[in-house]
GROMACS .gro file of C-alpha atoms in nm:
model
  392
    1UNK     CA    1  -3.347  -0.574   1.587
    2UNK     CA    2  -2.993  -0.693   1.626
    3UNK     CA    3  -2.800  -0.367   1.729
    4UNK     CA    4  -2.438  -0.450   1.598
    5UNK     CA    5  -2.270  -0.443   1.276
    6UNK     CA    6  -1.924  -0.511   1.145
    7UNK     CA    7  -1.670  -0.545   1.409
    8UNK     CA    8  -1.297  -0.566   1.350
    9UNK     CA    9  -1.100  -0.746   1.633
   10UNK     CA   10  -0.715  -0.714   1.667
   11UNK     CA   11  -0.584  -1.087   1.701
   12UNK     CA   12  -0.243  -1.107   1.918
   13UNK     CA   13  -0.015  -1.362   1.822
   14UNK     CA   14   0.344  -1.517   1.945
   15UNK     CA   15   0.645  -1.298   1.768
   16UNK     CA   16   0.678  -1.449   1.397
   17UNK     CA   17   1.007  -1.580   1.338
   18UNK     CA   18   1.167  -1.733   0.999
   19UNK     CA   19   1.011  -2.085   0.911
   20UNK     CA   20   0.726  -2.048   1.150
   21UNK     CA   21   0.386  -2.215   1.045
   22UNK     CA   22   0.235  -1.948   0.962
   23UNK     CA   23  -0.137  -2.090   0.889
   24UNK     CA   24  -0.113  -2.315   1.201
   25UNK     CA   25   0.053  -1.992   1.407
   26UNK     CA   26  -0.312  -1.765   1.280
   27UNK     CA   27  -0.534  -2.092   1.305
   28UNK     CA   28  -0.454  -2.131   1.680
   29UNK     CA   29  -0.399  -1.771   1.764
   30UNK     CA   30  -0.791  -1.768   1.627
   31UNK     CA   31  -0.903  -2.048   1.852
   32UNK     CA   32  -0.746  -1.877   2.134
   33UNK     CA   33  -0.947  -1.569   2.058
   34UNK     CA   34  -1.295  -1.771   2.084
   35UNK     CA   35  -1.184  -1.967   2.398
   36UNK     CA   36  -1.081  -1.618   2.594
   37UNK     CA   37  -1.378  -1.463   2.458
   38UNK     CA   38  -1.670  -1.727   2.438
   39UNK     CA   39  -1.725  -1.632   2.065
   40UNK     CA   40  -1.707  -1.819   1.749
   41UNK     CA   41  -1.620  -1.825   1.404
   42UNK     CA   42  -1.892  -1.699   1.161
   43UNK     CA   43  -1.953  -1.824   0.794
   44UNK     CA   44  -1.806  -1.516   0.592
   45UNK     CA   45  -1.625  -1.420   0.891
   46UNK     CA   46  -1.266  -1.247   0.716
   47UNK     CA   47  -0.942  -1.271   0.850
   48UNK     CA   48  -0.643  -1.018   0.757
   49UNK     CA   49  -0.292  -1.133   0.814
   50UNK     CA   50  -0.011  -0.872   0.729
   51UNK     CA   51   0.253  -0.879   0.475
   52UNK     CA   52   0.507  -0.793   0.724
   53UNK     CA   53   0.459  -1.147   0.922
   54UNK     CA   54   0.380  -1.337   0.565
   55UNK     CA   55   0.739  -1.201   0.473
   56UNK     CA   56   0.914  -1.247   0.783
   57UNK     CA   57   0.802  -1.618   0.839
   58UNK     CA   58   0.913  -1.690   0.508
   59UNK     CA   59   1.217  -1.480   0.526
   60UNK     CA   60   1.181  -1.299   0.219
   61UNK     CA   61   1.464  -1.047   0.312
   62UNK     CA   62   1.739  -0.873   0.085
   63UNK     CA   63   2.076  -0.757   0.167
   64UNK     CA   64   2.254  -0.403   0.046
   65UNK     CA   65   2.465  -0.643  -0.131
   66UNK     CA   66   2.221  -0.792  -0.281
   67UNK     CA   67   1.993  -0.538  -0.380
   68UNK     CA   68   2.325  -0.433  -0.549
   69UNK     CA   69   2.426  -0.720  -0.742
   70UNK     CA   70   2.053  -0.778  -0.885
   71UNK     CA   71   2.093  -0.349  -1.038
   72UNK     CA   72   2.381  -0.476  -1.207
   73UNK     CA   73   2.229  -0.811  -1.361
   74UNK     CA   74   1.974  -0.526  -1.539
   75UNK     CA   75   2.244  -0.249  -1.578
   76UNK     CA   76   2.578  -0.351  -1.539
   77UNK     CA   77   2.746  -0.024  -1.576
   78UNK     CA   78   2.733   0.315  -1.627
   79UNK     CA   79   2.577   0.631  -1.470
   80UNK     CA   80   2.155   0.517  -1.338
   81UNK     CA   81   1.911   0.775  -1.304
   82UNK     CA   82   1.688   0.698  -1.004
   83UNK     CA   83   1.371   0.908  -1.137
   84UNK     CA   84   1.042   1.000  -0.885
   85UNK     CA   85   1.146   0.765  -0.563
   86UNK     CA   86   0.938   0.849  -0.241
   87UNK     CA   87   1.056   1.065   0.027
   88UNK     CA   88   1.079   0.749   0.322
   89UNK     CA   89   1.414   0.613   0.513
   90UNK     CA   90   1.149   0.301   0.579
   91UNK     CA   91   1.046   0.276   0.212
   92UNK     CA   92   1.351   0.366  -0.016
   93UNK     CA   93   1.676   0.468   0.234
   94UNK     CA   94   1.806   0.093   0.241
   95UNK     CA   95   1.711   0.042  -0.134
   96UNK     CA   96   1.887   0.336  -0.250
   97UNK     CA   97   2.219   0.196  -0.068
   98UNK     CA   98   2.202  -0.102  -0.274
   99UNK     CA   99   2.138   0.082  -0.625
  100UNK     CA  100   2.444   0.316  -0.539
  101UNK     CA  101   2.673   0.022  -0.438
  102UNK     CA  102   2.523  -0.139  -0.768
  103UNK     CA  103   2.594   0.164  -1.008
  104UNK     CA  104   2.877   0.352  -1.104
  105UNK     CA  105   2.734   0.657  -1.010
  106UNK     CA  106   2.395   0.803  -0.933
  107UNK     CA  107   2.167   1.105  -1.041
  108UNK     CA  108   1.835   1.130  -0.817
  109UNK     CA  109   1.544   1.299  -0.996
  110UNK     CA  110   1.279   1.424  -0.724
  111UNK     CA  111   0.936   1.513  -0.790
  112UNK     CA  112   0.823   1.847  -0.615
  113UNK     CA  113   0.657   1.982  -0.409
  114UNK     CA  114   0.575   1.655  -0.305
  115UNK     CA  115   0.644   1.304  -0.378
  116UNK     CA  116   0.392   1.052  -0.537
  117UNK     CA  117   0.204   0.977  -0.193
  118UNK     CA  118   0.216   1.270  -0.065
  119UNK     CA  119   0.532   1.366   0.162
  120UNK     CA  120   0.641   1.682   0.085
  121UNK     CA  121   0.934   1.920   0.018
  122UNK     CA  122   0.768   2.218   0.076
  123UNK     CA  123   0.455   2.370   0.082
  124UNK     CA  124   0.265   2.408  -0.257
  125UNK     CA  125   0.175   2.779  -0.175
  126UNK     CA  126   0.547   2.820  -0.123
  127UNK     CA  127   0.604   2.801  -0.510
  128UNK     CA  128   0.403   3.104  -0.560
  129UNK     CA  129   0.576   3.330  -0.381
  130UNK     CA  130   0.918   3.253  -0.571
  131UNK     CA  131   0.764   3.224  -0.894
  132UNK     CA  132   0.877   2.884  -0.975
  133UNK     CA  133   0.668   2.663  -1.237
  134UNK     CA  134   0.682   2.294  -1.114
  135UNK     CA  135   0.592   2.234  -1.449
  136UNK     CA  136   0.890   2.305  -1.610
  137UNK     CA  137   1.155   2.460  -1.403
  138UNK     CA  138   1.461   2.196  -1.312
  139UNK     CA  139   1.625   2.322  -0.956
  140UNK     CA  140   1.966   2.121  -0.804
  141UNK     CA  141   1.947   2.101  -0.490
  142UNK     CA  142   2.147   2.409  -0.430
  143UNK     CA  143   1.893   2.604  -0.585
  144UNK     CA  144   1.659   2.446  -0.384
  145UNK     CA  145   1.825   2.561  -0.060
  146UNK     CA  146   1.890   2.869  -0.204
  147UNK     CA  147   1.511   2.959  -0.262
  148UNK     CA  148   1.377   2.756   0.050
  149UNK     CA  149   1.659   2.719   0.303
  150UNK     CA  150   1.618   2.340   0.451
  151UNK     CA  151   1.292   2.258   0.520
  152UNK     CA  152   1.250   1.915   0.673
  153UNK     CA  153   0.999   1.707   0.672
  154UNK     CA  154   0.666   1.781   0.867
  155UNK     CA  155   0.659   1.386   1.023
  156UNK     CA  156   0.977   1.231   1.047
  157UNK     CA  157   1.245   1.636   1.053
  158UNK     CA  158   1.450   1.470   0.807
  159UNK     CA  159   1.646   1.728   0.548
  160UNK     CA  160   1.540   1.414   0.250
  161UNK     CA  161   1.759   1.602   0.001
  162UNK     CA  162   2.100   1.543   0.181
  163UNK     CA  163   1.966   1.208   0.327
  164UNK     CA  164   1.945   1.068  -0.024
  165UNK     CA  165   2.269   1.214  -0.188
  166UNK     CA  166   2.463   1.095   0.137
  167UNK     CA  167   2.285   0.741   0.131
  168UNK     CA  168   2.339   0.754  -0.233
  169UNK     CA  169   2.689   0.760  -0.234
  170UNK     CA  170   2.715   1.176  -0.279
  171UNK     CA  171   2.445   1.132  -0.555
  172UNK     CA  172   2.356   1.412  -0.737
  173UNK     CA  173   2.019   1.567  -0.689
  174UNK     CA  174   1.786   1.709  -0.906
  175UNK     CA  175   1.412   1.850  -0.853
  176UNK     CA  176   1.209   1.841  -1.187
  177UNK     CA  177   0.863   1.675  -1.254
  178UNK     CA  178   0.908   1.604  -1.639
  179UNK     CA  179   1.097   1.255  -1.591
  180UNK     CA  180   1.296   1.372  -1.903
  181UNK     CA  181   1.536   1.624  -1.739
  182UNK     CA  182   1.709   1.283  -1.609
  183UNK     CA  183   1.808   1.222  -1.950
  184UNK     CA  184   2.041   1.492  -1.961
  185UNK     CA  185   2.238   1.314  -1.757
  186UNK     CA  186   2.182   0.944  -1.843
  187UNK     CA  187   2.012   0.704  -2.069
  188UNK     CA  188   1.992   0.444  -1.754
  189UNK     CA  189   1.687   0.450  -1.572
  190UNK     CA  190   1.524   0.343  -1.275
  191UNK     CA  191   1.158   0.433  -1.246
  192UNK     CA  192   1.130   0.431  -0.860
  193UNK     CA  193   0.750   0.567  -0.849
  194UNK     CA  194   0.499   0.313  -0.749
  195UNK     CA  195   0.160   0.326  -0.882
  196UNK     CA  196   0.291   0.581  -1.198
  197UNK     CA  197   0.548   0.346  -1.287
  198UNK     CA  198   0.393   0.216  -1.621
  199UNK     CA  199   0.330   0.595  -1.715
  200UNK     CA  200   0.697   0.709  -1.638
  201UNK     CA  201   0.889   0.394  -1.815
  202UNK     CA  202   0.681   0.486  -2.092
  203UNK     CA  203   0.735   0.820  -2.132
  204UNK     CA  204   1.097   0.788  -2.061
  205UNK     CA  205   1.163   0.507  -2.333
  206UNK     CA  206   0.956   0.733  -2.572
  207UNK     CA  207   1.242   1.017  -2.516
  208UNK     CA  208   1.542   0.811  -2.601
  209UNK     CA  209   1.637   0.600  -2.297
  210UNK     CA  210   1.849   0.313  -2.332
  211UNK     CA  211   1.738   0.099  -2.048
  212UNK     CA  212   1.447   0.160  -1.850
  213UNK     CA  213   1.362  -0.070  -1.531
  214UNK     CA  214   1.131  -0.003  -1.226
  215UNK     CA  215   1.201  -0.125  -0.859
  216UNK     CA  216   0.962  -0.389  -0.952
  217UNK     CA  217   1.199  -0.549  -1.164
  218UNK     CA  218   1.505  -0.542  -0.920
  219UNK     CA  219   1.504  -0.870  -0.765
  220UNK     CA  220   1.220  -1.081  -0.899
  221UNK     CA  221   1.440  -1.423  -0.858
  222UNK     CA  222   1.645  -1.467  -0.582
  223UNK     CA  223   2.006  -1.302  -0.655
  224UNK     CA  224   2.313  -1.451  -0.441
  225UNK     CA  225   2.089  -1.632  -0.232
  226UNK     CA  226   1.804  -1.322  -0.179
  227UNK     CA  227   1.486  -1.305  -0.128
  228UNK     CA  228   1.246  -1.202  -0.391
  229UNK     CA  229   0.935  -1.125  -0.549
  230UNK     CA  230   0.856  -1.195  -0.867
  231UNK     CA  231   0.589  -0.976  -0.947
  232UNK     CA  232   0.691  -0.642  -0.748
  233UNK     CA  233   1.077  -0.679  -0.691
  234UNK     CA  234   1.148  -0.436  -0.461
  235UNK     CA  235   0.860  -0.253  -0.443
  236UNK     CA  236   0.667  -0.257  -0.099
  237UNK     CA  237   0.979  -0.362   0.106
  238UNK     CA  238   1.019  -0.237   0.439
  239UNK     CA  239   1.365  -0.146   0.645
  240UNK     CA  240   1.480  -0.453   0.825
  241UNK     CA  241   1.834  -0.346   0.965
  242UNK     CA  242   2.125  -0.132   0.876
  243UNK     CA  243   2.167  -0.383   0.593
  244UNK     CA  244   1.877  -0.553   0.502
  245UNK     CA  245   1.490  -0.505   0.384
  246UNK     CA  246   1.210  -0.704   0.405
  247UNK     CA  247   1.062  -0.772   0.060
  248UNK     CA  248   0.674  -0.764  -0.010
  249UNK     CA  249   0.578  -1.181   0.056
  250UNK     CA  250   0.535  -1.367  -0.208
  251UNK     CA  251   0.329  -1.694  -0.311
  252UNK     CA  252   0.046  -1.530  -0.075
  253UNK     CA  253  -0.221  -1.673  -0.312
  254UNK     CA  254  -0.101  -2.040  -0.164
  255UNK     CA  255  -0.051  -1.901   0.170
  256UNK     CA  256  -0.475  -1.779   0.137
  257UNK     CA  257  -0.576  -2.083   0.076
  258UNK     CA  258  -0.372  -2.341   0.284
  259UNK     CA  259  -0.528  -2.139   0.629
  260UNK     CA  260  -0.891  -2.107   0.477
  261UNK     CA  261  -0.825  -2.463   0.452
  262UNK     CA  262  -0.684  -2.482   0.795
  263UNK     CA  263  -0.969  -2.281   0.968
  264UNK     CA  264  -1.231  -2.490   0.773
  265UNK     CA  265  -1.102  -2.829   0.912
  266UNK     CA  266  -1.048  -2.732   1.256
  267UNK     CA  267  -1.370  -2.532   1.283
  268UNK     CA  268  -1.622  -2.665   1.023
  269UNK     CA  269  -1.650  -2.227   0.898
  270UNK     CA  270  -1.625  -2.117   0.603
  271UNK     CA  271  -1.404  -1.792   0.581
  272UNK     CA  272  -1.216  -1.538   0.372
  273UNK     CA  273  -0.863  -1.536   0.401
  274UNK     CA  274  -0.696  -1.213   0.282
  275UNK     CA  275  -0.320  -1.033   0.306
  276UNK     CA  276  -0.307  -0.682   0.374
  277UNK     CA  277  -0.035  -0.415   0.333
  278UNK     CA  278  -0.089  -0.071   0.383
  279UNK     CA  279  -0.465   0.109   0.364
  280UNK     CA  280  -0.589   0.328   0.067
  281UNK     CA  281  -0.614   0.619   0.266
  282UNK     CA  282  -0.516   1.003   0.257
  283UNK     CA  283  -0.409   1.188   0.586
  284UNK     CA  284  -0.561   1.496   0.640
  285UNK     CA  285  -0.290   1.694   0.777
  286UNK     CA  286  -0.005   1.565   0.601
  287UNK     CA  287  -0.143   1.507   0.322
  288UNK     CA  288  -0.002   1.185   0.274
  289UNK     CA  289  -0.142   0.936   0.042
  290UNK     CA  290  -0.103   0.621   0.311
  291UNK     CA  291  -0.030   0.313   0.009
  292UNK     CA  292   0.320   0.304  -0.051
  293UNK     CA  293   0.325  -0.019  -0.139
  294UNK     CA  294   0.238  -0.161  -0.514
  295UNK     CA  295  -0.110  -0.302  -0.423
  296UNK     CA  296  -0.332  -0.336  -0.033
  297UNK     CA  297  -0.397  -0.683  -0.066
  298UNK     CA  298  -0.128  -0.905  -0.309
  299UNK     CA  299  -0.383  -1.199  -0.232
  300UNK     CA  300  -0.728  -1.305  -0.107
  301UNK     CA  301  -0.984  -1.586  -0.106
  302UNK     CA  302  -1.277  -1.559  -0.385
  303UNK     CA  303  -1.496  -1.416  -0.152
  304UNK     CA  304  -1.341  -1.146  -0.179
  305UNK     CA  305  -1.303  -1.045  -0.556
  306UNK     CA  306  -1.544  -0.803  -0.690
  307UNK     CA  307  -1.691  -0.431  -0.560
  308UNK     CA  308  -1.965  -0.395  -0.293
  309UNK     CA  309  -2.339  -0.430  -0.417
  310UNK     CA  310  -2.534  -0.199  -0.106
  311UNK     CA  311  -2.785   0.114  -0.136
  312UNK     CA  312  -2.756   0.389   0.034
  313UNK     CA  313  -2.935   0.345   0.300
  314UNK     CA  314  -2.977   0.704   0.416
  315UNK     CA  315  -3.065   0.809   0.050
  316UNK     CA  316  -3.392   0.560   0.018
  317UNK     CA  317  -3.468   0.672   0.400
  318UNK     CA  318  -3.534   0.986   0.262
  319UNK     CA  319  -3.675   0.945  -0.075
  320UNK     CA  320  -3.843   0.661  -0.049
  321UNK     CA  321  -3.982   0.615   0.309
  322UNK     CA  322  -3.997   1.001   0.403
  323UNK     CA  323  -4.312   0.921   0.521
  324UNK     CA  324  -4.239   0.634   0.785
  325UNK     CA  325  -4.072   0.624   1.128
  326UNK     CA  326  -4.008   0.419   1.417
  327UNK     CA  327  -4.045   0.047   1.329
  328UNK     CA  328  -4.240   0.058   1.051
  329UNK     CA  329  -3.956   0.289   0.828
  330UNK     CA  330  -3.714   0.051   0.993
  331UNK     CA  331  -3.865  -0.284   0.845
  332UNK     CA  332  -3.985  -0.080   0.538
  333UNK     CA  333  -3.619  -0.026   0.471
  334UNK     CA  334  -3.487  -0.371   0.571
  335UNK     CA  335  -3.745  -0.497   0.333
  336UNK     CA  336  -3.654  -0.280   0.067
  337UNK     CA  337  -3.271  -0.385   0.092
  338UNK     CA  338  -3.358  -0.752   0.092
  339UNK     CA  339  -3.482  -0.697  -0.265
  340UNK     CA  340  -3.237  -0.521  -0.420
  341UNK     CA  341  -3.102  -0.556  -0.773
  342UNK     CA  342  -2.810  -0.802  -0.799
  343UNK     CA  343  -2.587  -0.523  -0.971
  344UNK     CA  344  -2.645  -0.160  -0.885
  345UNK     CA  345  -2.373  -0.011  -1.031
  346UNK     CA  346  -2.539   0.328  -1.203
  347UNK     CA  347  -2.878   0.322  -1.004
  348UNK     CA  348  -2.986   0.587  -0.774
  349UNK     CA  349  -3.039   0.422  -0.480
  350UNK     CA  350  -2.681   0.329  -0.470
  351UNK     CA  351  -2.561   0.695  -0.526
  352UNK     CA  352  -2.278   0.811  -0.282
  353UNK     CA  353  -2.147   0.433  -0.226
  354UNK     CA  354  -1.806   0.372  -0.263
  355UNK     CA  355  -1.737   0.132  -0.554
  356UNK     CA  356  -1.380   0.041  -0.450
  357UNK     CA  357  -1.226  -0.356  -0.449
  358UNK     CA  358  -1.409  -0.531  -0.183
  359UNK     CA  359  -1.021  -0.644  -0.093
  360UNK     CA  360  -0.900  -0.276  -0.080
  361UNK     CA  361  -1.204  -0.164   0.123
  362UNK     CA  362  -1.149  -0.487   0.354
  363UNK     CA  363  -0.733  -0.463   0.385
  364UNK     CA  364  -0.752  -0.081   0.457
  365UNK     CA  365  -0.991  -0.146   0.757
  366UNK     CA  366  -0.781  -0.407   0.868
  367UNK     CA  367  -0.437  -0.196   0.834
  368UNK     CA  368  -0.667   0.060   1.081
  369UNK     CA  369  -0.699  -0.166   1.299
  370UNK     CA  370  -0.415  -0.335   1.360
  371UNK     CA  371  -0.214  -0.005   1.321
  372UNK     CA  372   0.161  -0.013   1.166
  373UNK     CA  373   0.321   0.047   1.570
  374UNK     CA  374   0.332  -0.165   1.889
  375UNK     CA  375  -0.059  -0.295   1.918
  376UNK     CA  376   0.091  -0.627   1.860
  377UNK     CA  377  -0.196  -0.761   1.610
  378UNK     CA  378  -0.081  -0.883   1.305
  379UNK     CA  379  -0.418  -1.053   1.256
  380UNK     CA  380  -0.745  -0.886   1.240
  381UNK     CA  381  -1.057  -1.067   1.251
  382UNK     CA  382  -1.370  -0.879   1.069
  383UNK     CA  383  -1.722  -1.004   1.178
  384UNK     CA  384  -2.007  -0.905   0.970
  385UNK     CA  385  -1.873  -0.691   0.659
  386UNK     CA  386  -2.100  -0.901   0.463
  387UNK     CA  387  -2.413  -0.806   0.650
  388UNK     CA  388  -2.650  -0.556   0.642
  389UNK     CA  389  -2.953  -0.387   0.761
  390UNK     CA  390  -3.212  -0.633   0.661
  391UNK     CA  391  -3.012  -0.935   0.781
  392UNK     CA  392  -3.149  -1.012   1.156
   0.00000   0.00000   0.00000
């Protein structure tokens, strides 16, 4: 019995710079990887490249300025409500620069006790004791203080209430989770919330707003020479500098396919290509929802469309072949995963699987792996997701 599974493999690669290769650049970093190591490329091998090198080697970056200029192209005056934006100086600081350079003034709506991933204000047992409904009481940010004094945030120790009215040009603050308190003070609108964005424009424009736009619309052409994205805008950008961002890559889908391509000629293998952002997972501590951006993978190779098709192993090893050990419950089992149904979905022996996107499952172990710090891996090589135990 072969006694290895999947492995994922961290794949170093030179510093990506604007205009670099990028296919070629992952291709031979790849080949480099087999030579040190002796191994090969696998049929149904998968290889994760992230966003952040996608982006930067097509320099897909935005200015303050610019950021600026493409808020007024959708609102071009006026007082903008910036309704439900995360609690991050990587994920929203440099952003909110641009919309309060781009609007005449600016009224920040925060969710509480937390944000939409997670970060939070406070803790939720905190609310208790002052008797506060986060349901339908509206605080300023002086009340805030007034009932909390100036927590900071458990991570990062950053006060994110004076970080965003100072970044936000003196912005006022408010702390309400109806997104209709914002109305009060505008009928300009930025939904700023990620994966409740649909929810909030719609509830908003079905209270009277004027204009209602999410990040994802800020900057879907280029603007004054920008980067851009045309399906997420803004969304899933990243802090470059003290004046730019890094914007979420786009035309990945081409980008897929060219080094699939690529890896195919040079090595006669078939593989999946995919591009990863961050993992769909929840920290235990913090309590932090890990996906703030719009989507893990914004492209992948076929192979990788659809949900996982396994049994639970450990569920038929116990209700089905109870009565077996040793090699004779191990090939009983093999056996019995080699004919399984083509869909599963529903059956028992596939109860306590996880039916997520074979592409978030894949692009979450790949943002483990390669880790969001200094490892140095932008690539990640997976060997084996595909198999299982009756494969020898």
């Amino acid at each position: 019995m072969r006694t290895y599974g999947t492995q994922a493999i961290g794949i170093r690669t030179p510093i990506i710079r604007e205009g670099d290769d990028l296919p070629n650049v992952v291709t031979d970093a790849l080949l480099a990887y087999c030579d040190e190591t002796g191994s090969g490329l696998c049929d149904r091998d998968v290889i994760g490249v992230t966003e952040a090198v996608v982006a930067r080697a097509q320099g897909n970056y935005a200015t303050v300025d610019q950021i600026a200029a493409g808020l007024r192209e959708l609102i071009p005056s006026g007082p903008v409500g910036v309704v439900f934006p995360i609690m991050s100086r990587n994920r929203f600081s440099m952003v909110l620069k641009g919309l309060a350079a781009g609007a005449d003034s600016l009224i920040i709506q925060l969710s509480y006790p937390a944000d939409e991933v997670g970060n939070r204000l406070i803790e939720p047992e905190q609310l208790y004791d002052t008797k506060i409904n986060p349901y339908t009481d509206v605080l300023t940010d002086q009340d805030f203080y007034a009932r909390f004094g100036k927590p900071k945030h458990m991570f990062t120790g950053i006060d994110y209430l004076e970080l965003y009215r100072l970044l936000g040009n003196n912005a006022k603050i408010i702390l309400a989770n109806d997104p209709g308190e914002i109305l009060k003070y505008t009928k300009n609108v930025i939904a700023a919330d990620i994966h409740t964005r649909a929810q909030t424009k719609r509830r908003l424009l079905q209270l009277g707003a004027d204009k209602v736009i999410g990040l994802d619309e800020i900057l879907t052409k280029s603007v004054n020479g920008s980067g851009y994205n045309r399906q997420y805008g803004v969304l899933g950008h990243n802090k470059a500098d003290e004046t730019r961002v890094k914007l979420f890559p786009h035309s990945c889908e081409e980008f897929v396919e060219k080094t699939q391509a690529l890896i195919r000629e040079k090595t006669g293998v078939h593989v999946e290509v995919l591009v990863y952002g961050d993992g769909a997972f929840k920290d235990p501590v913090g309590g932090i929802w890990e996906l703030a951006d719009p989507v893990v993978s914004p492209a992948f190779t076929k192979g990788l469309d659809g949900l996982p098709n396994e049994i639970k192993l450990k569920y038929i090893a116990d209700t089905e072949f109870g009565d077996k050990t040793g090699e004779e419950a191990r090939q009983a089992v093999a056996e019995r995963i080699r004919k399984k149904n083509r869909q599963l979905m529903g059956k028992d022996e596939s109860l306590g699987t996880t039916p997520r996107r074979l592409s978030d499952l894949v692009g979450t172990l790949c943002d483990l792996a390669s880790g969001s710090g200094d490892k140095g891996t932008p690539v990640v090589l997976i060997k084996g997701y595909f198999d299982n135990y009756g494969d020898e």
